[in-house]
Amino acid sequence: MDVVTDNIFSIQLALGVKALLNLSVIGLNWQVMHKSFMGYFCISLAFLDLVQIVNTSIIYWFTNFAILGFHITIYHIYLFLQISTHTYSILHWPVFIIAGLDYYWTFPFSKPLSLTRKAVYAASLALVWISAVMYVFFISDYDSEDSSSPVEHHSFFKYKVIKSQCASLSLVVLAVITCVVIYCRSGFLSLFKSFRGESYTEESSSFFFYNLDLDEGYLKKPILTYIAVCFIGTWFPFVCLQSVIMVFRIDVLPYLELNVPWLCFLNSFLIGAVYWHLNQDIAGLKHCEIPDGFCNWIFSPNPDCIKKALPDATSVTVAIIITP
C-alpha cells in the first residue's frame, strides 16, 4: 500500500504543477484565449485538469467512501488517470488540424468575435472531447476493469507504452522549422551577423539587419524569414526542449504532454504557417487582433510597402527589432 500511496502522491504533484502552469499561462494571455478554437480548447483543458486534481485529492484523502451506492477506493485514481491518459494521447493531431483550419478560414482575423463563431467553437469543442472519450471506451483497446483492479495498481507505469500523438506532431513541427531555416539560411546568416543589443523605448531590445531583395519570388521568402525569426526568437527555448526530448527519446507521460504551453507553441506555429501561406499584406494586420499572446506578428515596414515606396530599388536593408 505504501508503494501505491507514494505513486499517487507523485501523480498529484505532477497534476498540480501542470494545472498551475496551465492556469498561469491562460491568465497571462486571457485577452487572446477566447478568440480562437485553440484558445477555447486551452481553457477547457485547464478546467478538466483542475477537476482531475480535485477529484484525485478527494479520493486520496478520504480513501474509501460511497457516492450514490458506488464504492470509491484509492484505486479509482488509476481508473480516472487511465481514462484521461488515453483521451489526451489521441487529441494532439485533431486539435492541431482543427485549429489550422480555423485560422485558414478566418484569416485575417476579425474583431470582435461574432456570436456565431463562438457557438461554432463551443460546439466543436464539445464534439472533440465527446468523440475522444467515445473512441477510448468503444474503439481503442482500453480496459477499465484492469485499471481499477487492486492487482493492477502498478498500471501507472504502463503509461509509457501508450502511443501518444505528441511525438509524431513534435517531429513534424521540428522538421518544418529545420526546413525553413535551411531554405532561409542566407537571410538567417545575415541577421545573425548583424545582431546587436540596444536600448529601445526604455526596454532592452535585439536588433537584426536584413538585406531585402525586392525581386525575390513575390516576396514570400523575405516574409518567411520575418516569420521564422519572430517565431524562433520567441520559442527558441521550447524548440530546444522539444529537440532534446526527441533526440534522447525521453519518456513523457501522456497526461502531461497535452498542456497549455505546448498548445500555445502549436498556436504560434499555425498562425505563422497560415500567415505565410496566404501571403497577406502585413501592414493590414495592424487592425486585427491576432490570437497569439506570445509572438508579435506586426512587422513594419513590410516588404510590399517598401516595394511601392521604392519602385526602382532592387534591394534595401531593413531592421528587425525584437522586444521582450
Short mmCIF file of N, CA and C in Angstrom, two decimals, residues 179-322:
data_model
loop_
_atom_site.label_atom_id
_atom_site.label_comp_id
_atom_site.label_asym_id
_atom_site.label_seq_id
_atom_site.Cartn_x
_atom_site.Cartn_y
_atom_site.Cartn_z
N CYS A 179 13.52 22.79 -42.05
CA CYS A 179 13.46 23.07 -43.48
C CYS A 179 13.39 24.57 -43.75
N VAL A 180 12.64 25.28 -42.92
CA VAL A 180 12.52 26.74 -43.10
C VAL A 180 13.87 27.41 -42.85
N VAL A 181 14.56 26.98 -41.80
CA VAL A 181 15.87 27.56 -41.51
C VAL A 181 16.85 27.31 -42.65
N ILE A 182 16.82 26.09 -43.21
CA ILE A 182 17.71 25.77 -44.34
C ILE A 182 17.33 26.60 -45.57
N TYR A 183 16.04 26.72 -45.84
CA TYR A 183 15.57 27.47 -47.01
C TYR A 183 15.91 28.95 -46.90
N CYS A 184 15.81 29.50 -45.68
CA CYS A 184 16.09 30.93 -45.47
C CYS A 184 17.47 31.15 -44.84
N ARG A 185 18.40 30.22 -45.10
CA ARG A 185 19.70 30.28 -44.42
C ARG A 185 20.46 31.56 -44.73
N SER A 186 20.35 32.07 -45.94
CA SER A 186 21.07 33.30 -46.28
C SER A 186 20.56 34.47 -45.46
N GLY A 187 19.23 34.56 -45.33
CA GLY A 187 18.66 35.62 -44.51
C GLY A 187 19.01 35.48 -43.05
N PHE A 188 19.01 34.24 -42.55
CA PHE A 188 19.36 33.99 -41.15
C PHE A 188 20.82 34.35 -40.87
N LEU A 189 21.71 33.99 -41.80
CA LEU A 189 23.12 34.30 -41.62
C LEU A 189 23.35 35.80 -41.58
N SER A 190 22.65 36.52 -42.46
CA SER A 190 22.78 37.98 -42.47
C SER A 190 22.28 38.58 -41.17
N LEU A 191 21.16 38.03 -40.67
CA LEU A 191 20.60 38.55 -39.43
C LEU A 191 21.52 38.31 -38.24
N PHE A 192 22.05 37.09 -38.14
CA PHE A 192 22.91 36.77 -37.01
C PHE A 192 24.21 37.57 -37.05
N LYS A 193 24.74 37.81 -38.24
CA LYS A 193 25.97 38.59 -38.35
C LYS A 193 25.75 40.05 -37.97
N SER A 194 24.53 40.53 -38.17
CA SER A 194 24.25 41.94 -37.91
C SER A 194 23.63 42.17 -36.54
N PHE A 195 23.54 41.11 -35.73
CA PHE A 195 22.87 41.23 -34.43
C PHE A 195 23.60 42.19 -33.50
N ARG A 196 22.80 42.99 -32.80
CA ARG A 196 23.33 43.78 -31.70
C ARG A 196 22.18 44.14 -30.75
N GLY A 197 22.50 44.26 -29.49
CA GLY A 197 21.50 44.59 -28.48
C GLY A 197 21.63 46.03 -28.05
N GLU A 198 20.50 46.74 -28.01
CA GLU A 198 20.49 48.14 -27.59
C GLU A 198 19.23 48.43 -26.80
N SER A 199 19.19 49.61 -26.22
CA SER A 199 18.00 50.05 -25.50
C SER A 199 17.08 50.75 -26.48
N TYR A 200 15.83 50.29 -26.51
CA TYR A 200 14.85 50.86 -27.44
C TYR A 200 13.53 51.01 -26.68
N THR A 201 12.98 52.22 -26.69
CA THR A 201 11.74 52.53 -25.97
C THR A 201 11.82 52.07 -24.52
N GLU A 202 12.94 52.39 -23.88
CA GLU A 202 13.18 52.10 -22.47
C GLU A 202 13.19 50.61 -22.16
N GLU A 203 13.40 49.76 -23.16
CA GLU A 203 13.48 48.33 -22.94
C GLU A 203 14.69 47.78 -23.68
N SER A 204 15.21 46.68 -23.18
CA SER A 204 16.32 46.01 -23.85
C SER A 204 15.79 45.29 -25.08
N SER A 205 16.36 45.56 -26.24
CA SER A 205 15.86 45.00 -27.49
C SER A 205 16.98 44.38 -28.29
N SER A 206 16.58 43.49 -29.20
CA SER A 206 17.53 42.85 -30.11
C SER A 206 17.32 43.42 -31.51
N PHE A 207 18.40 43.86 -32.15
CA PHE A 207 18.33 44.43 -33.49
C PHE A 207 18.96 43.46 -34.49
N PHE A 208 18.24 43.20 -35.61
CA PHE A 208 18.78 42.41 -36.71
C PHE A 208 18.60 43.23 -37.99
N PHE A 209 19.64 43.24 -38.83
CA PHE A 209 19.56 43.96 -40.10
C PHE A 209 19.55 42.95 -41.24
N TYR A 210 18.56 43.12 -42.13
CA TYR A 210 18.33 42.13 -43.18
C TYR A 210 18.34 42.82 -44.54
N ASN A 211 19.15 42.28 -45.48
CA ASN A 211 19.19 42.80 -46.83
C ASN A 211 18.04 42.20 -47.63
N LEU A 212 17.01 43.00 -47.90
CA LEU A 212 15.78 42.53 -48.53
C LEU A 212 15.86 42.67 -50.04
N ASP A 213 15.76 41.54 -50.75
CA ASP A 213 15.74 41.53 -52.20
C ASP A 213 14.31 41.71 -52.67
N LEU A 214 14.04 42.86 -53.29
CA LEU A 214 12.66 43.18 -53.68
C LEU A 214 12.20 42.42 -54.92
N ASP A 215 13.09 41.71 -55.59
CA ASP A 215 12.70 40.93 -56.75
C ASP A 215 12.57 39.45 -56.43
N GLU A 216 12.54 39.11 -55.17
CA GLU A 216 12.60 37.72 -54.73
C GLU A 216 11.22 37.10 -54.69
N GLY A 217 10.86 36.31 -55.74
CA GLY A 217 9.68 35.48 -55.78
C GLY A 217 8.47 35.97 -55.03
N TYR A 218 7.87 37.09 -55.47
CA TYR A 218 6.67 37.67 -54.86
C TYR A 218 6.85 37.90 -53.37
N LEU A 219 8.09 38.07 -52.98
CA LEU A 219 8.44 38.45 -51.62
C LEU A 219 8.08 37.41 -50.56
N LYS A 220 7.78 36.18 -50.99
CA LYS A 220 7.41 35.17 -49.99
C LYS A 220 8.60 34.73 -49.15
N LYS A 221 9.78 34.71 -49.74
CA LYS A 221 10.94 34.27 -48.97
C LYS A 221 11.31 35.26 -47.87
N PRO A 222 11.39 36.58 -48.16
CA PRO A 222 11.69 37.52 -47.06
C PRO A 222 10.60 37.54 -46.00
N ILE A 223 9.34 37.38 -46.41
CA ILE A 223 8.26 37.33 -45.42
C ILE A 223 8.42 36.10 -44.55
N LEU A 224 8.79 34.97 -45.17
CA LEU A 224 9.02 33.74 -44.42
C LEU A 224 10.17 33.93 -43.44
N THR A 225 11.20 34.66 -43.84
CA THR A 225 12.32 34.93 -42.94
C THR A 225 11.86 35.75 -41.74
N TYR A 226 11.04 36.79 -42.00
CA TYR A 226 10.48 37.59 -40.91
C TYR A 226 9.74 36.69 -39.92
N ILE A 227 8.86 35.85 -40.47
CA ILE A 227 8.02 34.98 -39.63
C ILE A 227 8.89 34.01 -38.83
N ALA A 228 9.87 33.42 -39.49
CA ALA A 228 10.74 32.44 -38.82
C ALA A 228 11.53 33.09 -37.68
N VAL A 229 12.04 34.29 -37.92
CA VAL A 229 12.79 35.00 -36.87
C VAL A 229 11.89 35.31 -35.69
N CYS A 230 10.68 35.75 -35.99
CA CYS A 230 9.74 36.08 -34.93
C CYS A 230 9.38 34.84 -34.12
N PHE A 231 9.08 33.73 -34.81
CA PHE A 231 8.67 32.50 -34.12
C PHE A 231 9.81 31.88 -33.33
N ILE A 232 10.96 31.69 -33.99
CA ILE A 232 12.08 31.04 -33.33
C ILE A 232 12.65 31.93 -32.22
N GLY A 233 12.67 33.24 -32.46
CA GLY A 233 13.16 34.14 -31.43
C GLY A 233 12.31 34.09 -30.16
N THR A 234 11.01 33.84 -30.33
CA THR A 234 10.11 33.77 -29.18
C THR A 234 10.15 32.41 -28.51
N TRP A 235 10.16 31.35 -29.31
CA TRP A 235 10.00 29.98 -28.79
C TRP A 235 11.30 29.18 -28.82
N PHE A 236 12.45 29.84 -28.92
CA PHE A 236 13.72 29.11 -29.03
C PHE A 236 13.95 28.14 -27.86
N PRO A 237 13.74 28.54 -26.60
CA PRO A 237 13.93 27.57 -25.50
C PRO A 237 13.02 26.35 -25.63
N PHE A 238 11.78 26.58 -26.06
CA PHE A 238 10.83 25.47 -26.20
C PHE A 238 11.22 24.56 -27.36
N VAL A 239 11.72 25.15 -28.45
CA VAL A 239 12.20 24.34 -29.58
C VAL A 239 13.38 23.48 -29.14
N CYS A 240 14.28 24.04 -28.36
CA CYS A 240 15.42 23.27 -27.85
C CYS A 240 14.95 22.14 -26.95
N LEU A 241 13.97 22.42 -26.10
CA LEU A 241 13.43 21.40 -25.21
C LEU A 241 12.82 20.24 -26.00
N GLN A 242 12.03 20.57 -27.01
CA GLN A 242 11.43 19.53 -27.83
C GLN A 242 12.49 18.73 -28.58
N SER A 243 13.54 19.40 -29.02
CA SER A 243 14.62 18.71 -29.73
C SER A 243 15.33 17.73 -28.81
N VAL A 244 15.60 18.14 -27.57
CA VAL A 244 16.25 17.26 -26.60
C VAL A 244 15.38 16.04 -26.31
N ILE A 245 14.07 16.26 -26.14
CA ILE A 245 13.15 15.15 -25.88
C ILE A 245 13.14 14.16 -27.03
N MET A 246 13.16 14.68 -28.25
CA MET A 246 13.11 13.81 -29.42
C MET A 246 14.43 13.07 -29.64
N VAL A 247 15.53 13.78 -29.49
CA VAL A 247 16.85 13.18 -29.76
C VAL A 247 17.17 12.09 -28.74
N PHE A 248 16.93 12.38 -27.47
CA PHE A 248 17.27 11.42 -26.42
C PHE A 248 16.11 10.49 -26.06
N ARG A 249 15.00 10.63 -26.79
CA ARG A 249 13.83 9.76 -26.60
C ARG A 249 13.40 9.71 -25.14
N ILE A 250 13.26 10.89 -24.57
CA ILE A 250 12.84 11.00 -23.18
C ILE A 250 11.34 10.69 -23.08
N ASP A 251 10.99 9.80 -22.17
CA ASP A 251 9.59 9.43 -21.98
C ASP A 251 8.87 10.49 -21.15
N VAL A 252 7.80 11.04 -21.72
CA VAL A 252 6.95 11.97 -21.00
C VAL A 252 5.57 11.34 -20.90
N LEU A 253 5.02 11.30 -19.70
CA LEU A 253 3.71 10.68 -19.52
C LEU A 253 2.66 11.40 -20.35
N PRO A 254 1.81 10.65 -21.07
CA PRO A 254 0.83 11.27 -21.97
C PRO A 254 -0.10 12.27 -21.31
N TYR A 255 -0.45 12.07 -20.04
CA TYR A 255 -1.37 13.03 -19.41
C TYR A 255 -0.66 14.34 -19.08
N LEU A 256 0.67 14.37 -19.20
CA LEU A 256 1.42 15.61 -19.01
C LEU A 256 1.79 16.26 -20.34
N GLU A 257 1.81 15.48 -21.42
CA GLU A 257 2.22 16.01 -22.72
C GLU A 257 1.25 17.05 -23.25
N LEU A 258 -0.04 16.82 -23.05
CA LEU A 258 -1.04 17.76 -23.53
C LEU A 258 -1.23 18.85 -22.48
N ASN A 259 -0.58 19.98 -22.70
CA ASN A 259 -0.65 21.09 -21.74
C ASN A 259 -0.78 22.40 -22.49
N VAL A 260 -1.12 23.45 -21.79
CA VAL A 260 -1.38 24.75 -22.42
C VAL A 260 -0.13 25.36 -23.06
N PRO A 261 1.06 25.33 -22.43
CA PRO A 261 2.24 25.87 -23.13
C PRO A 261 2.52 25.17 -24.45
N TRP A 262 2.37 23.85 -24.50
CA TRP A 262 2.56 23.11 -25.75
C TRP A 262 1.54 23.55 -26.80
N LEU A 263 0.30 23.74 -26.40
CA LEU A 263 -0.74 24.19 -27.32
C LEU A 263 -0.49 25.62 -27.79
N CYS A 264 0.04 26.47 -26.91
CA CYS A 264 0.38 27.84 -27.32
C CYS A 264 1.52 27.83 -28.34
N PHE A 265 2.46 26.93 -28.16
CA PHE A 265 3.55 26.76 -29.12
C PHE A 265 3.00 26.36 -30.49
N LEU A 266 2.09 25.40 -30.51
CA LEU A 266 1.45 24.99 -31.76
C LEU A 266 0.62 26.13 -32.35
N ASN A 267 0.00 26.91 -31.48
CA ASN A 267 -0.82 28.03 -31.93
C ASN A 267 0.03 29.05 -32.70
N SER A 268 1.19 29.40 -32.16
CA SER A 268 2.09 30.33 -32.85
C SER A 268 2.58 29.74 -34.17
N PHE A 269 2.87 28.45 -34.15
CA PHE A 269 3.34 27.78 -35.37
C PHE A 269 2.27 27.83 -36.45
N LEU A 270 1.02 27.56 -36.10
CA LEU A 270 -0.08 27.57 -37.07
C LEU A 270 -0.32 28.97 -37.62
N ILE A 271 -0.30 29.96 -36.76
CA ILE A 271 -0.52 31.34 -37.22
C ILE A 271 0.58 31.75 -38.19
N GLY A 272 1.83 31.41 -37.86
CA GLY A 272 2.93 31.73 -38.77
C GLY A 272 2.79 31.02 -40.10
N ALA A 273 2.39 29.75 -40.08
CA ALA A 273 2.24 28.97 -41.31
C ALA A 273 1.13 29.54 -42.19
N VAL A 274 -0.02 29.83 -41.59
CA VAL A 274 -1.14 30.38 -42.35
C VAL A 274 -0.81 31.78 -42.85
N TYR A 275 -0.14 32.53 -42.01
CA TYR A 275 0.30 33.89 -42.35
C TYR A 275 1.11 33.87 -43.64
N TRP A 276 2.10 33.00 -43.70
CA TRP A 276 2.97 32.94 -44.87
C TRP A 276 2.26 32.35 -46.08
N HIS A 277 1.47 31.31 -45.87
CA HIS A 277 0.81 30.64 -46.99
C HIS A 277 -0.15 31.57 -47.72
N LEU A 278 -0.89 32.36 -46.98
CA LEU A 278 -1.86 33.26 -47.61
C LEU A 278 -1.20 34.54 -48.11
N ASN A 279 0.04 34.79 -47.67
CA ASN A 279 0.82 35.94 -48.15
C ASN A 279 0.03 37.24 -48.05
N GLN A 280 -0.54 37.48 -46.86
CA GLN A 280 -1.33 38.68 -46.66
C GLN A 280 -0.44 39.91 -46.53
N ASP A 281 -1.04 41.07 -46.79
CA ASP A 281 -0.33 42.33 -46.58
C ASP A 281 -0.09 42.50 -45.09
N ILE A 282 1.16 42.54 -44.70
CA ILE A 282 1.50 42.57 -43.28
C ILE A 282 0.98 43.83 -42.60
N ALA A 283 0.97 44.93 -43.32
CA ALA A 283 0.51 46.17 -42.70
C ALA A 283 -0.95 46.08 -42.31
N GLY A 284 -1.74 45.31 -43.05
CA GLY A 284 -3.16 45.19 -42.76
C GLY A 284 -3.45 44.53 -41.44
N LEU A 285 -2.49 43.79 -40.90
CA LEU A 285 -2.71 43.08 -39.65
C LEU A 285 -2.66 44.00 -38.44
N LYS A 286 -2.26 45.25 -38.63
CA LYS A 286 -2.22 46.17 -37.50
C LYS A 286 -3.61 46.42 -36.95
N HIS A 287 -4.64 46.24 -37.78
CA HIS A 287 -6.01 46.49 -37.36
C HIS A 287 -6.72 45.21 -36.99
N CYS A 288 -6.00 44.12 -36.83
CA CYS A 288 -6.58 42.84 -36.46
C CYS A 288 -6.06 42.41 -35.10
N GLU A 289 -6.87 41.60 -34.43
CA GLU A 289 -6.46 41.05 -33.15
C GLU A 289 -6.00 39.61 -33.37
N ILE A 290 -4.69 39.43 -33.48
CA ILE A 290 -4.14 38.10 -33.73
C ILE A 290 -4.19 37.30 -32.43
N PRO A 291 -4.82 36.11 -32.45
CA PRO A 291 -4.98 35.32 -31.22
C PRO A 291 -3.70 34.61 -30.79
N ASP A 292 -2.68 35.40 -30.48
CA ASP A 292 -1.40 34.84 -30.04
C ASP A 292 -0.81 35.78 -29.00
N GLY A 293 -0.67 35.27 -27.78
CA GLY A 293 -0.16 36.10 -26.71
C GLY A 293 1.35 36.07 -26.55
N PHE A 294 2.05 35.36 -27.45
CA PHE A 294 3.50 35.22 -27.33
C PHE A 294 4.25 35.93 -28.46
N CYS A 295 3.93 35.63 -29.69
CA CYS A 295 4.64 36.23 -30.83
C CYS A 295 3.98 37.54 -31.25
N ASN A 296 4.81 38.51 -31.57
CA ASN A 296 4.32 39.79 -32.10
C ASN A 296 4.41 39.73 -33.62
N TRP A 297 3.26 39.54 -34.27
CA TRP A 297 3.24 39.32 -35.71
C TRP A 297 3.11 40.61 -36.51
N ILE A 298 3.33 41.74 -35.88
CA ILE A 298 3.26 43.02 -36.60
C ILE A 298 4.66 43.39 -37.07
N PHE A 299 4.82 43.51 -38.40
CA PHE A 299 6.11 43.88 -38.98
C PHE A 299 5.98 45.23 -39.67
N SER A 300 6.91 46.12 -39.39
CA SER A 300 6.88 47.43 -40.02
C SER A 300 8.32 47.93 -40.21
N PRO A 301 8.65 48.36 -41.43
CA PRO A 301 7.80 48.34 -42.62
C PRO A 301 7.73 46.95 -43.23
N ASN A 302 6.73 46.72 -44.06
CA ASN A 302 6.60 45.41 -44.67
C ASN A 302 7.14 45.44 -46.10
N PRO A 303 7.49 44.31 -46.67
CA PRO A 303 8.11 44.26 -48.00
C PRO A 303 7.27 44.90 -49.10
N ASP A 304 5.94 44.70 -49.07
CA ASP A 304 5.09 45.27 -50.11
C ASP A 304 5.12 46.79 -50.08
N CYS A 305 5.07 47.37 -48.86
CA CYS A 305 5.11 48.83 -48.75
C CYS A 305 6.45 49.39 -49.22
N ILE A 306 7.53 48.67 -48.91
CA ILE A 306 8.85 49.11 -49.35
C ILE A 306 8.93 49.11 -50.87
N LYS A 307 8.38 48.07 -51.49
CA LYS A 307 8.44 47.98 -52.95
C LYS A 307 7.64 49.09 -53.61
N LYS A 308 6.50 49.45 -53.00
CA LYS A 308 5.69 50.53 -53.55
C LYS A 308 6.36 51.88 -53.35
N ALA A 309 7.00 52.06 -52.20
CA ALA A 309 7.65 53.34 -51.91
C ALA A 309 8.92 53.53 -52.72
N LEU A 310 9.61 52.42 -53.02
CA LEU A 310 10.87 52.48 -53.78
C LEU A 310 10.75 51.58 -55.01
N PRO A 311 9.98 52.02 -56.01
CA PRO A 311 9.72 51.16 -57.17
C PRO A 311 10.96 50.83 -57.98
N ASP A 312 11.98 51.68 -57.95
CA ASP A 312 13.18 51.45 -58.77
C ASP A 312 14.27 50.68 -58.02
N ALA A 313 14.08 50.47 -56.74
CA ALA A 313 15.10 49.78 -55.94
C ALA A 313 15.01 48.27 -56.14
N THR A 314 16.16 47.62 -56.13
CA THR A 314 16.20 46.16 -56.25
C THR A 314 16.42 45.49 -54.90
N SER A 315 17.00 46.22 -53.94
CA SER A 315 17.20 45.68 -52.60
C SER A 315 17.35 46.83 -51.61
N VAL A 316 16.96 46.59 -50.39
CA VAL A 316 17.11 47.57 -49.32
C VAL A 316 17.52 46.82 -48.07
N THR A 317 18.04 47.55 -47.08
CA THR A 317 18.39 46.97 -45.80
C THR A 317 17.35 47.41 -44.78
N VAL A 318 16.71 46.43 -44.14
CA VAL A 318 15.70 46.73 -43.14
C VAL A 318 16.16 46.21 -41.79
N ALA A 319 15.64 46.80 -40.73
CA ALA A 319 15.98 46.40 -39.37
C ALA A 319 14.81 45.67 -38.75
N ILE A 320 15.07 44.54 -38.12
CA ILE A 320 14.07 43.80 -37.38
C ILE A 320 14.39 43.96 -35.89
N ILE A 321 13.43 44.50 -35.15
CA ILE A 321 13.61 44.79 -33.74
C ILE A 321 12.74 43.82 -32.94
N ILE A 322 13.36 43.06 -32.05
CA ILE A 322 12.62 42.13 -31.19
C ILE A 322 12.70 42.64 -29.76
#
